[in-house]
Amino acid sequence: MKIKTSAPLRGAITVPGDKSISHRAVMFGALAKGTTRITGFLMGEDCLSTIDCFRKMGVAIEVADDAVTVHGVGLHGLRQPEGELYTGNSGTTTRLLCGILAGQAFSCTVSGDASIQKRPMGRVITPLRQMGAHITGTQDNFCPLTLGGGSLHGITYSLPVASAQLKSAVLLAGLYADSPTTVIEPAPSRDHTERMLRDLGVTVETNGNVITLTPPTELLARDVAVPADISSAAFFLVAGAIVPGSALTIRNVGINPTRTGILDALREMGADIEETNVRGDAEPVCDLIVRHSQLHGITIGGDIIPRLIDELPVLAVAAAFAQGETVICDAQELKVKESNRIAAMVSELTKAGADVEETEDGMIIRGGRPLHGAQFATYKDHRIAMSMAVCALACAGESEILDPEVVAISYPDFFDTLTHLGG
Ligand code: S3P
């Protein structure tokens, strides 16, 4: 995919549905009693992997346009699949599924693509075993994992990393335990699991960083309207902020406070972002308006990291066009995402002429140099591809994004929207 220096980005766009909420809507709908109609569902490859896995366990799921209907089988209604459950590139499918499978009477095997087979699963194996689950995995840390067949009891578990996937795996196993389960987070991570389970009638109490789930007898189905994904909006927030003359509206974006670190960081860098038409209850949404402005460097670290973890690659792009130094720290988790996102961004921004240094737990970007187009690798990682496409908009000359089709994981129409905006 070739991308040239962009004209100002103007107009109003809608980005696809939230990936985290779409996954959970299918999973919880499958475990609920009754029918769940999901609108605004993200038809990306990751969420389709989740649908596939639950269909294989006997759940009837209909897909039409952006609406999905899940015919729940109840907490104890899943059936043993024939063969392995394949989760593709999706960490959320893999880890949340582990929590659910830990509590089933049957056992089955979960695996995914080459990237999934390299991502650490020991973090979910440890607490699930403490709850009584039977699990085996490659080197006790990698897919394929075989799980299930144990009877579970509640535990109190301090998460070693602020990870919503890990927290959710433990809470979901907690649905099947004989006593309450408590997780303690080092810093708040996205809380969609807690909010959505509460909405289905489960008692989930949050006190600061301590979350306790009481095992329910059943989940009651409720329709879900999925807001647009702030992690997808992030690419256009940064594009609007760095391409001179831009003024862009992004509609109906989810602004759950555990996800809005990107807004806080960009504003601290001097970005002009307005939130209008704020609405919603279980998951707040608004329309975001971004206008071009000169950015400056900041330090991004500490508790904000889990609130913008997926947005760090595109924030690194913003930093490259900002005046002065940006330090990203406490972000070791980036090394174990779909790719090593620290190494990937350092290498690709360097190709464009940026001054970027890799550190133990992040990177240092000395911004403000004029950048030039180049051929950018994507490491089979959707967010690296979209981040470098945004970078290309503000580089002098032409760039090429290799393997652009990887964006289909979370944003199948990304390049169409970019082209439509004149990018
Ligand atoms: C997610 C949690 C985050 C995030 C991922 C989606 C979720 O992962 O990076 O894209 O839906 O729970 P970690 O929990 O591993 O940080």
Short mmCIF file of C-alpha atoms and ligand atoms in Angstrom, two decimals:
data_model
loop_
_atom_site.label_atom_id
_atom_site.label_comp_id
_atom_site.label_asym_id
_atom_site.label_seq_id
_atom_site.Cartn_x
_atom_site.Cartn_y
_atom_site.Cartn_z
CA MET A 1 0.00 0.00 0.00
CA LYS A 2 1.50 3.32 -1.15
CA ILE A 3 0.84 6.45 0.94
CA LYS A 4 1.84 10.02 0.04
CA THR A 5 2.13 13.17 2.14
CA SER A 6 -1.45 13.97 3.07
CA ALA A 7 -3.65 16.96 2.37
CA PRO A 8 -5.51 18.16 5.51
CA LEU A 9 -7.82 15.48 6.92
CA ARG A 10 -11.32 16.87 7.19
CA GLY A 11 -14.80 15.50 7.70
CA ALA A 12 -16.55 13.03 9.98
CA ILE A 13 -15.84 9.32 10.22
CA THR A 14 -17.04 6.31 12.20
CA VAL A 15 -14.43 3.73 13.15
CA PRO A 16 -15.34 0.06 13.79
CA GLY A 17 -16.72 -1.41 17.01
CA ASP A 18 -14.64 -1.89 20.12
CA LYS A 19 -12.62 -5.10 19.93
CA SER A 20 -12.54 -5.79 23.68
CA ILE A 21 -16.30 -5.31 24.05
CA SER A 22 -17.13 -7.30 20.89
CA HIS A 23 -15.19 -10.35 22.15
CA ARG A 24 -16.83 -10.18 25.55
CA ALA A 25 -20.33 -9.67 24.14
CA VAL A 26 -20.06 -12.98 22.26
CA MET A 27 -18.46 -14.87 25.15
CA PHE A 28 -20.87 -13.65 27.84
CA GLY A 29 -23.85 -13.96 25.48
CA ALA A 30 -22.88 -17.60 24.90
CA LEU A 31 -22.80 -18.27 28.67
CA ALA A 32 -26.05 -16.39 29.34
CA LYS A 33 -29.59 -17.71 29.46
CA GLY A 34 -31.49 -16.20 26.53
CA THR A 35 -30.64 -14.39 23.31
CA THR A 36 -28.13 -11.54 22.97
CA ARG A 37 -28.31 -9.18 20.01
CA ILE A 38 -25.04 -7.32 19.51
CA THR A 39 -25.01 -4.20 17.32
CA GLY A 40 -21.90 -2.32 16.23
CA PHE A 41 -19.93 -5.58 16.45
CA LEU A 42 -16.37 -5.47 15.11
CA MET A 43 -16.23 -7.76 12.08
CA GLY A 44 -12.46 -8.07 12.39
CA GLU A 45 -10.56 -11.35 12.21
CA ASP A 46 -9.92 -11.49 15.97
CA CYS A 47 -13.59 -11.22 16.92
CA LEU A 48 -14.55 -13.69 14.18
CA SER A 49 -12.12 -16.14 15.83
CA THR A 50 -14.11 -15.78 19.05
CA ILE A 51 -17.38 -16.51 17.21
CA ASP A 52 -15.77 -19.55 15.61
CA CYS A 53 -14.58 -20.99 18.93
CA PHE A 54 -18.01 -20.67 20.56
CA ARG A 55 -19.77 -22.16 17.54
CA LYS A 56 -17.46 -25.15 17.88
CA MET A 57 -18.69 -25.52 21.47
CA GLY A 58 -22.31 -25.77 20.31
CA VAL A 59 -23.42 -22.12 20.51
CA ALA A 60 -25.68 -20.93 17.66
CA ILE A 61 -24.45 -17.52 16.47
CA GLU A 62 -25.91 -15.62 13.51
CA VAL A 63 -23.97 -12.88 11.75
CA ALA A 64 -25.61 -10.23 9.51
CA ASP A 65 -23.94 -6.93 8.53
CA ASP A 66 -22.63 -5.51 11.81
CA ALA A 67 -25.17 -7.32 14.01
CA VAL A 68 -24.57 -10.63 15.73
CA THR A 69 -27.16 -12.75 17.50
CA VAL A 70 -25.94 -15.20 20.12
CA HIS A 71 -28.27 -17.92 21.38
CA GLY A 72 -26.95 -18.45 24.90
CA VAL A 73 -26.55 -21.98 26.21
CA GLY A 74 -26.22 -21.02 29.89
CA LEU A 75 -23.19 -21.25 32.18
CA HIS A 76 -23.06 -25.05 31.95
CA GLY A 77 -24.29 -25.54 28.39
CA LEU A 78 -21.04 -25.50 26.36
CA ARG A 79 -20.21 -28.78 24.60
CA GLN A 80 -16.80 -30.36 24.10
CA PRO A 81 -15.58 -29.24 20.65
CA GLU A 82 -14.36 -31.69 18.03
CA GLY A 83 -10.66 -30.95 17.69
CA GLU A 84 -8.73 -27.89 18.79
CA LEU A 85 -10.15 -24.39 19.31
CA TYR A 86 -8.21 -22.06 16.98
CA THR A 87 -7.89 -18.48 18.21
CA GLY A 88 -5.92 -17.07 15.25
CA ASN A 89 -3.96 -13.93 16.22
CA SER A 90 -6.18 -13.06 19.17
CA GLY A 91 -4.68 -12.80 22.66
CA THR A 92 -8.03 -11.75 24.12
CA THR A 93 -9.81 -14.81 22.69
CA THR A 94 -7.04 -17.11 23.91
CA ARG A 95 -6.69 -15.82 27.46
CA LEU A 96 -10.37 -15.20 28.22
CA LEU A 97 -11.24 -18.59 26.75
CA CYS A 98 -8.71 -20.17 29.14
CA GLY A 99 -10.68 -18.75 32.08
CA ILE A 100 -13.96 -20.12 30.74
CA LEU A 101 -12.55 -23.52 29.75
CA ALA A 102 -10.93 -23.96 33.16
CA GLY A 103 -14.42 -24.32 34.59
CA GLN A 104 -15.84 -26.81 32.08
CA ALA A 105 -16.50 -30.46 32.78
CA PHE A 106 -14.81 -31.41 29.48
CA SER A 107 -11.25 -30.78 28.42
CA CYS A 108 -10.08 -29.27 25.13
CA THR A 109 -7.07 -27.75 23.40
CA VAL A 110 -6.57 -24.10 22.45
CA SER A 111 -4.03 -22.73 20.01
CA GLY A 112 -3.52 -19.93 17.52
CA ASP A 113 -1.18 -18.58 14.85
CA ALA A 114 2.63 -18.27 15.09
CA SER A 115 2.36 -15.02 17.10
CA ILE A 116 -0.09 -16.53 19.61
CA GLN A 117 2.21 -19.52 20.07
CA LYS A 118 4.96 -17.13 21.19
CA ARG A 119 2.88 -15.10 23.66
CA PRO A 120 3.18 -15.89 27.39
CA MET A 121 0.33 -17.98 28.79
CA GLY A 122 2.07 -18.88 32.08
CA ARG A 123 0.45 -15.75 33.51
CA VAL A 124 -3.00 -17.36 33.12
CA ILE A 125 -1.88 -20.93 33.87
CA THR A 126 -0.58 -20.01 37.35
CA PRO A 127 -3.78 -18.54 38.89
CA LEU A 128 -6.10 -20.97 37.09
CA ARG A 129 -4.12 -23.90 38.51
CA GLN A 130 -4.37 -22.34 41.97
CA MET A 131 -8.14 -22.41 41.45
CA GLY A 132 -7.97 -26.14 40.73
CA ALA A 133 -7.89 -26.19 36.91
CA HIS A 134 -6.06 -28.92 35.01
CA ILE A 135 -3.84 -27.29 32.37
CA THR A 136 -0.94 -28.42 30.27
CA GLY A 137 0.97 -26.29 27.79
CA THR A 138 4.21 -26.15 25.82
CA GLN A 139 6.99 -25.44 28.35
CA ASP A 140 4.14 -24.65 30.76
CA ASN A 141 3.91 -21.22 29.12
CA PHE A 142 2.82 -21.45 25.49
CA CYS A 143 -0.03 -22.64 23.25
CA PRO A 144 -1.22 -25.24 22.47
CA LEU A 145 -2.82 -25.41 25.91
CA THR A 146 -5.12 -28.20 27.08
CA LEU A 147 -7.56 -27.23 29.82
CA GLY A 148 -10.65 -28.30 31.72
CA GLY A 149 -12.16 -31.05 33.78
CA GLY A 150 -11.35 -29.62 37.22
CA SER A 151 -13.66 -28.30 39.93
CA LEU A 152 -12.69 -24.76 40.88
CA HIS A 153 -12.52 -22.81 44.10
CA GLY A 154 -12.25 -19.05 44.57
CA ILE A 155 -8.85 -17.48 45.24
CA THR A 156 -7.40 -14.08 46.05
CA TYR A 157 -4.80 -13.30 43.43
CA SER A 158 -2.45 -10.33 43.00
CA LEU A 159 -1.79 -9.86 39.30
CA PRO A 160 1.94 -9.62 38.50
CA VAL A 161 1.10 -7.37 35.50
CA ALA A 162 -1.72 -4.87 34.90
CA SER A 163 -3.44 -6.97 32.24
CA ALA A 164 -7.17 -6.99 31.55
CA GLN A 165 -6.82 -10.29 29.72
CA LEU A 166 -5.30 -11.93 32.79
CA LYS A 167 -7.76 -10.27 35.20
CA SER A 168 -10.66 -11.39 32.98
CA ALA A 169 -9.38 -14.98 32.74
CA VAL A 170 -9.34 -15.27 36.55
CA LEU A 171 -12.76 -13.60 36.96
CA LEU A 172 -14.31 -15.81 34.27
CA ALA A 173 -12.97 -18.95 35.96
CA GLY A 174 -14.48 -17.42 39.10
CA LEU A 175 -17.94 -17.80 37.53
CA TYR A 176 -17.46 -21.55 38.01
CA ALA A 177 -15.85 -21.51 41.47
CA ASP A 178 -17.46 -22.63 44.73
CA SER A 179 -16.60 -19.35 46.52
CA PRO A 180 -15.84 -15.70 45.62
CA THR A 181 -12.73 -14.80 43.61
CA THR A 182 -10.72 -11.64 44.25
CA VAL A 183 -8.12 -10.11 41.96
CA ILE A 184 -5.82 -7.26 42.94
CA GLU A 185 -4.42 -5.16 40.09
CA PRO A 186 -1.10 -3.28 40.27
CA ALA A 187 -2.83 -0.49 38.28
CA PRO A 188 -6.33 -0.26 36.79
CA SER A 189 -6.70 -1.99 33.42
CA ARG A 190 -9.76 -1.91 31.16
CA ASP A 191 -12.83 -2.96 33.14
CA HIS A 192 -15.24 -4.12 30.42
CA THR A 193 -15.49 -7.61 31.94
CA GLU A 194 -16.59 -6.20 35.29
CA ARG A 195 -19.09 -3.75 33.76
CA MET A 196 -20.59 -6.24 31.33
CA LEU A 197 -20.93 -9.08 33.86
CA ARG A 198 -22.64 -6.67 36.29
CA ASP A 199 -25.03 -5.79 33.49
CA LEU A 200 -25.90 -9.50 33.21
CA GLY A 201 -26.71 -9.71 36.92
CA VAL A 202 -23.39 -10.93 38.35
CA THR A 203 -22.17 -9.42 41.64
CA VAL A 204 -18.77 -7.88 40.87
CA GLU A 205 -17.47 -5.40 43.43
CA THR A 206 -14.63 -2.99 42.72
CA ASN A 207 -12.83 -1.23 45.55
CA GLY A 208 -9.89 0.69 44.18
CA ASN A 209 -7.66 -1.96 42.60
CA VAL A 210 -9.45 -4.88 44.29
CA ILE A 211 -12.19 -6.70 42.38
CA THR A 212 -14.34 -9.47 43.85
CA LEU A 213 -16.72 -11.67 41.88
CA THR A 214 -19.33 -13.81 43.57
CA PRO A 215 -20.20 -16.94 41.54
CA PRO A 216 -23.71 -16.53 40.06
CA THR A 217 -26.26 -19.24 39.36
CA GLU A 218 -26.83 -17.83 35.89
CA LEU A 219 -26.14 -14.90 33.54
CA LEU A 220 -29.19 -13.12 32.12
CA ALA A 221 -28.85 -12.19 28.45
CA ARG A 222 -28.92 -8.48 27.55
CA ASP A 223 -28.43 -6.80 24.21
CA VAL A 224 -25.14 -4.97 23.68
CA ALA A 225 -24.58 -1.81 21.59
CA VAL A 226 -20.82 -1.79 20.97
CA PRO A 227 -19.29 1.71 20.83
CA ALA A 228 -16.59 2.57 18.28
CA ASP A 229 -13.13 1.49 19.42
CA ILE A 230 -11.02 4.30 20.92
CA SER A 231 -7.96 2.20 20.00
CA SER A 232 -8.97 2.47 16.31
CA ALA A 233 -9.97 6.13 16.71
CA ALA A 234 -6.43 6.72 18.07
CA PHE A 235 -4.93 6.40 14.57
CA PHE A 236 -7.12 9.23 13.30
CA LEU A 237 -6.65 11.31 16.47
CA VAL A 238 -2.91 11.27 15.85
CA ALA A 239 -3.33 11.76 12.08
CA GLY A 240 -5.56 14.79 12.72
CA ALA A 241 -3.12 16.17 15.27
CA ILE A 242 0.01 15.90 13.06
CA VAL A 243 -1.27 16.63 9.52
CA PRO A 244 -1.36 20.45 9.13
CA GLY A 245 -4.80 21.96 8.48
CA SER A 246 -6.76 18.91 9.71
CA ALA A 247 -10.08 19.05 11.55
CA LEU A 248 -11.71 15.67 11.97
CA THR A 249 -14.74 14.33 13.84
CA ILE A 250 -14.81 10.70 15.00
CA ARG A 251 -18.30 9.60 15.99
CA ASN A 252 -19.63 7.46 18.81
CA VAL A 253 -16.29 6.58 20.40
CA GLY A 254 -16.19 4.60 23.67
CA ILE A 255 -14.63 6.72 26.44
CA ASN A 256 -14.59 4.28 29.34
CA PRO A 257 -12.07 5.97 31.71
CA THR A 258 -9.89 2.84 31.75
CA ARG A 259 -9.34 3.38 27.99
CA THR A 260 -8.85 7.13 27.67
CA GLY A 261 -5.13 7.39 28.43
CA ILE A 262 -4.63 8.31 24.76
CA LEU A 263 -6.75 11.46 25.20
CA ASP A 264 -4.86 12.44 28.35
CA ALA A 265 -1.44 11.87 26.76
CA LEU A 266 -2.24 13.66 23.48
CA ARG A 267 -3.72 16.63 25.34
CA GLU A 268 -0.63 16.83 27.56
CA MET A 269 1.39 16.95 24.32
CA GLY A 270 -0.66 19.97 23.25
CA ALA A 271 -3.25 18.27 21.02
CA ASP A 272 -6.58 19.99 20.44
CA ILE A 273 -9.21 17.32 21.15
CA GLU A 274 -12.81 18.08 22.03
CA GLU A 275 -15.35 15.63 23.47
CA THR A 276 -18.89 16.46 22.40
CA ASN A 277 -22.28 14.84 22.78
CA VAL A 278 -21.21 12.67 25.75
CA ARG A 279 -23.81 9.95 26.39
CA GLY A 280 -24.26 6.28 27.33
CA ASP A 281 -24.43 4.49 30.66
CA ALA A 282 -22.69 1.10 31.09
CA GLU A 283 -20.08 2.27 28.56
CA PRO A 284 -19.88 6.06 28.01
CA VAL A 285 -19.47 7.34 24.42
CA CYS A 286 -18.97 10.71 22.71
CA ASP A 287 -17.97 12.31 19.42
CA LEU A 288 -14.33 13.38 19.33
CA ILE A 289 -13.11 16.37 17.33
CA VAL A 290 -9.38 16.69 16.70
CA ARG A 291 -7.66 19.67 15.09
CA HIS A 292 -4.05 20.00 14.00
CA SER A 293 -1.71 21.65 16.49
CA GLN A 294 2.00 21.71 17.27
CA LEU A 295 2.78 18.92 19.75
CA HIS A 296 5.56 18.80 22.31
CA GLY A 297 7.33 15.90 24.02
CA ILE A 298 6.22 14.45 27.40
CA THR A 299 6.97 11.47 29.67
CA ILE A 300 4.48 8.60 29.45
CA GLY A 301 4.85 6.03 32.24
CA GLY A 302 3.32 4.63 35.44
CA ASP A 303 -0.38 3.99 35.91
CA ILE A 304 -1.39 5.54 32.59
CA ILE A 305 0.33 2.72 30.67
CA PRO A 306 -2.49 0.12 30.93
CA ARG A 307 -4.95 2.90 29.97
CA LEU A 308 -3.21 3.41 26.61
CA ILE A 309 -1.26 0.20 26.10
CA ASP A 310 -2.52 -0.45 22.54
CA GLU A 311 -2.08 3.19 21.56
CA LEU A 312 1.64 3.43 22.37
CA PRO A 313 2.80 2.64 18.80
CA VAL A 314 0.78 5.50 17.34
CA LEU A 315 1.74 7.76 20.26
CA ALA A 316 5.36 7.10 19.28
CA VAL A 317 4.44 8.48 15.84
CA ALA A 318 2.92 11.58 17.45
CA ALA A 319 6.12 11.97 19.49
CA ALA A 320 8.26 11.83 16.35
CA PHE A 321 6.40 14.89 15.02
CA ALA A 322 6.41 16.68 18.41
CA GLN A 323 9.03 19.23 19.45
CA GLY A 324 11.44 17.88 22.07
CA GLU A 325 11.87 14.60 23.87
CA THR A 326 9.21 12.00 24.65
CA VAL A 327 10.06 9.21 27.09
CA ILE A 328 7.88 6.10 27.10
CA CYS A 329 8.67 3.94 30.15
CA ASP A 330 7.08 1.13 32.25
CA ALA A 331 5.87 -0.36 28.97
CA GLN A 332 7.66 -3.77 28.97
CA GLU A 333 4.31 -5.39 28.08
CA LEU A 334 4.69 -3.97 24.58
CA LYS A 335 7.34 -6.62 23.94
CA VAL A 336 4.78 -9.45 24.26
CA LYS A 337 1.96 -8.09 22.09
CA GLU A 338 1.19 -9.28 18.54
CA SER A 339 4.83 -8.33 17.85
CA ASN A 340 7.59 -6.77 19.94
CA ARG A 341 6.10 -3.32 19.52
CA ILE A 342 9.07 -1.47 21.05
CA ALA A 343 11.59 -3.00 18.64
CA ALA A 344 9.16 -2.67 15.71
CA MET A 345 8.42 1.03 16.22
CA VAL A 346 12.06 1.93 16.91
CA SER A 347 13.13 0.21 13.71
CA GLU A 348 10.38 1.65 11.47
CA LEU A 349 10.53 5.23 12.79
CA THR A 350 14.30 5.14 12.32
CA LYS A 351 13.73 4.26 8.63
CA ALA A 352 11.77 7.52 8.30
CA GLY A 353 14.70 9.49 9.76
CA ALA A 354 13.43 9.83 13.35
CA ASP A 355 15.78 9.96 16.33
CA VAL A 356 14.50 7.03 18.45
CA GLU A 357 16.27 4.97 21.07
CA GLU A 358 15.08 1.66 22.46
CA THR A 359 15.19 1.31 26.26
CA GLU A 360 14.57 -1.60 28.66
CA ASP A 361 10.93 -0.68 29.18
CA GLY A 362 10.04 1.63 26.32
CA MET A 363 11.73 4.18 24.08
CA ILE A 364 13.00 7.74 23.91
CA ILE A 365 11.95 9.78 20.89
CA ARG A 366 13.63 13.09 20.16
CA GLY A 367 11.03 14.66 17.94
CA GLY A 368 10.88 17.49 15.50
CA ARG A 369 13.20 16.26 12.74
CA PRO A 370 11.66 16.37 9.26
CA LEU A 371 10.76 12.77 8.38
CA HIS A 372 10.79 11.19 4.93
CA GLY A 373 8.82 8.38 3.35
CA ALA A 374 10.22 4.83 3.36
CA GLN A 375 9.18 1.22 2.93
CA PHE A 376 7.72 0.17 6.29
CA ALA A 377 7.53 -3.41 7.57
CA THR A 378 4.50 -4.38 9.66
CA TYR A 379 5.66 -7.49 11.58
CA LYS A 380 2.24 -9.10 10.88
CA ASP A 381 0.93 -6.65 13.51
CA HIS A 382 -2.20 -4.64 12.70
CA ARG A 383 -1.33 -1.77 15.02
CA ILE A 384 2.19 -1.38 13.62
CA ALA A 385 0.74 -1.26 10.08
CA MET A 386 -1.78 1.45 10.98
CA SER A 387 0.72 3.44 13.05
CA MET A 388 3.21 3.57 10.18
CA ALA A 389 0.42 4.48 7.74
CA VAL A 390 -0.35 7.49 9.98
CA CYS A 391 3.34 8.33 10.09
CA ALA A 392 3.48 8.18 6.29
CA LEU A 393 0.76 10.86 6.04
CA ALA A 394 3.09 13.42 7.61
CA CYS A 395 6.36 12.25 6.00
CA ALA A 396 7.80 14.03 2.97
CA GLY A 397 7.42 11.96 -0.22
CA GLU A 398 5.94 8.51 -0.68
CA SER A 399 5.91 5.55 1.70
CA GLU A 400 4.95 1.93 1.28
CA ILE A 401 3.26 -0.17 3.96
CA LEU A 402 4.19 -3.82 3.43
CA ASP A 403 1.57 -6.53 4.11
CA PRO A 404 -1.20 -3.96 4.61
CA GLU A 405 -3.84 -6.72 4.85
CA VAL A 406 -2.88 -7.31 8.52
CA VAL A 407 -5.17 -4.41 9.46
CA ALA A 408 -8.10 -6.84 9.01
CA ILE A 409 -7.43 -8.09 12.55
CA SER A 410 -9.09 -5.02 14.07
CA TYR A 411 -9.93 -2.53 11.29
CA PRO A 412 -10.69 -4.11 7.90
CA ASP A 413 -11.64 -0.78 6.21
CA PHE A 414 -8.76 1.25 7.61
CA PHE A 415 -7.13 2.10 4.28
CA ASP A 416 -10.50 2.87 2.64
CA THR A 417 -11.26 5.41 5.37
CA LEU A 418 -7.79 6.89 5.05
CA THR A 419 -8.13 7.23 1.27
CA HIS A 420 -11.62 8.66 1.59
CA LEU A 421 -10.25 11.39 3.87
CA GLY A 422 -7.66 12.28 1.27
CA GLY A 423 -4.77 10.57 3.06
C1 S3P B 1 -7.33 -6.48 26.02
C2 S3P B 1 -6.37 -6.21 26.95
C3 S3P B 1 -5.02 -5.72 26.61
C4 S3P B 1 -4.96 -5.17 25.19
C5 S3P B 1 -5.65 -6.06 24.20
C6 S3P B 1 -7.12 -6.24 24.58
C7 S3P B 1 -8.64 -6.97 26.46
O1 S3P B 1 -4.11 -6.79 26.70
O2 S3P B 1 -3.63 -4.98 24.81
O3 S3P B 1 -5.58 -5.51 22.90
O4 S3P B 1 -9.61 -6.97 25.67
O5 S3P B 1 -8.75 -7.41 27.63
P1 S3P B 1 -3.38 -7.18 28.10
O6 S3P B 1 -4.43 -7.51 29.05
O7 S3P B 1 -2.52 -8.35 27.78
O8 S3P B 1 -2.58 -5.96 28.46
#
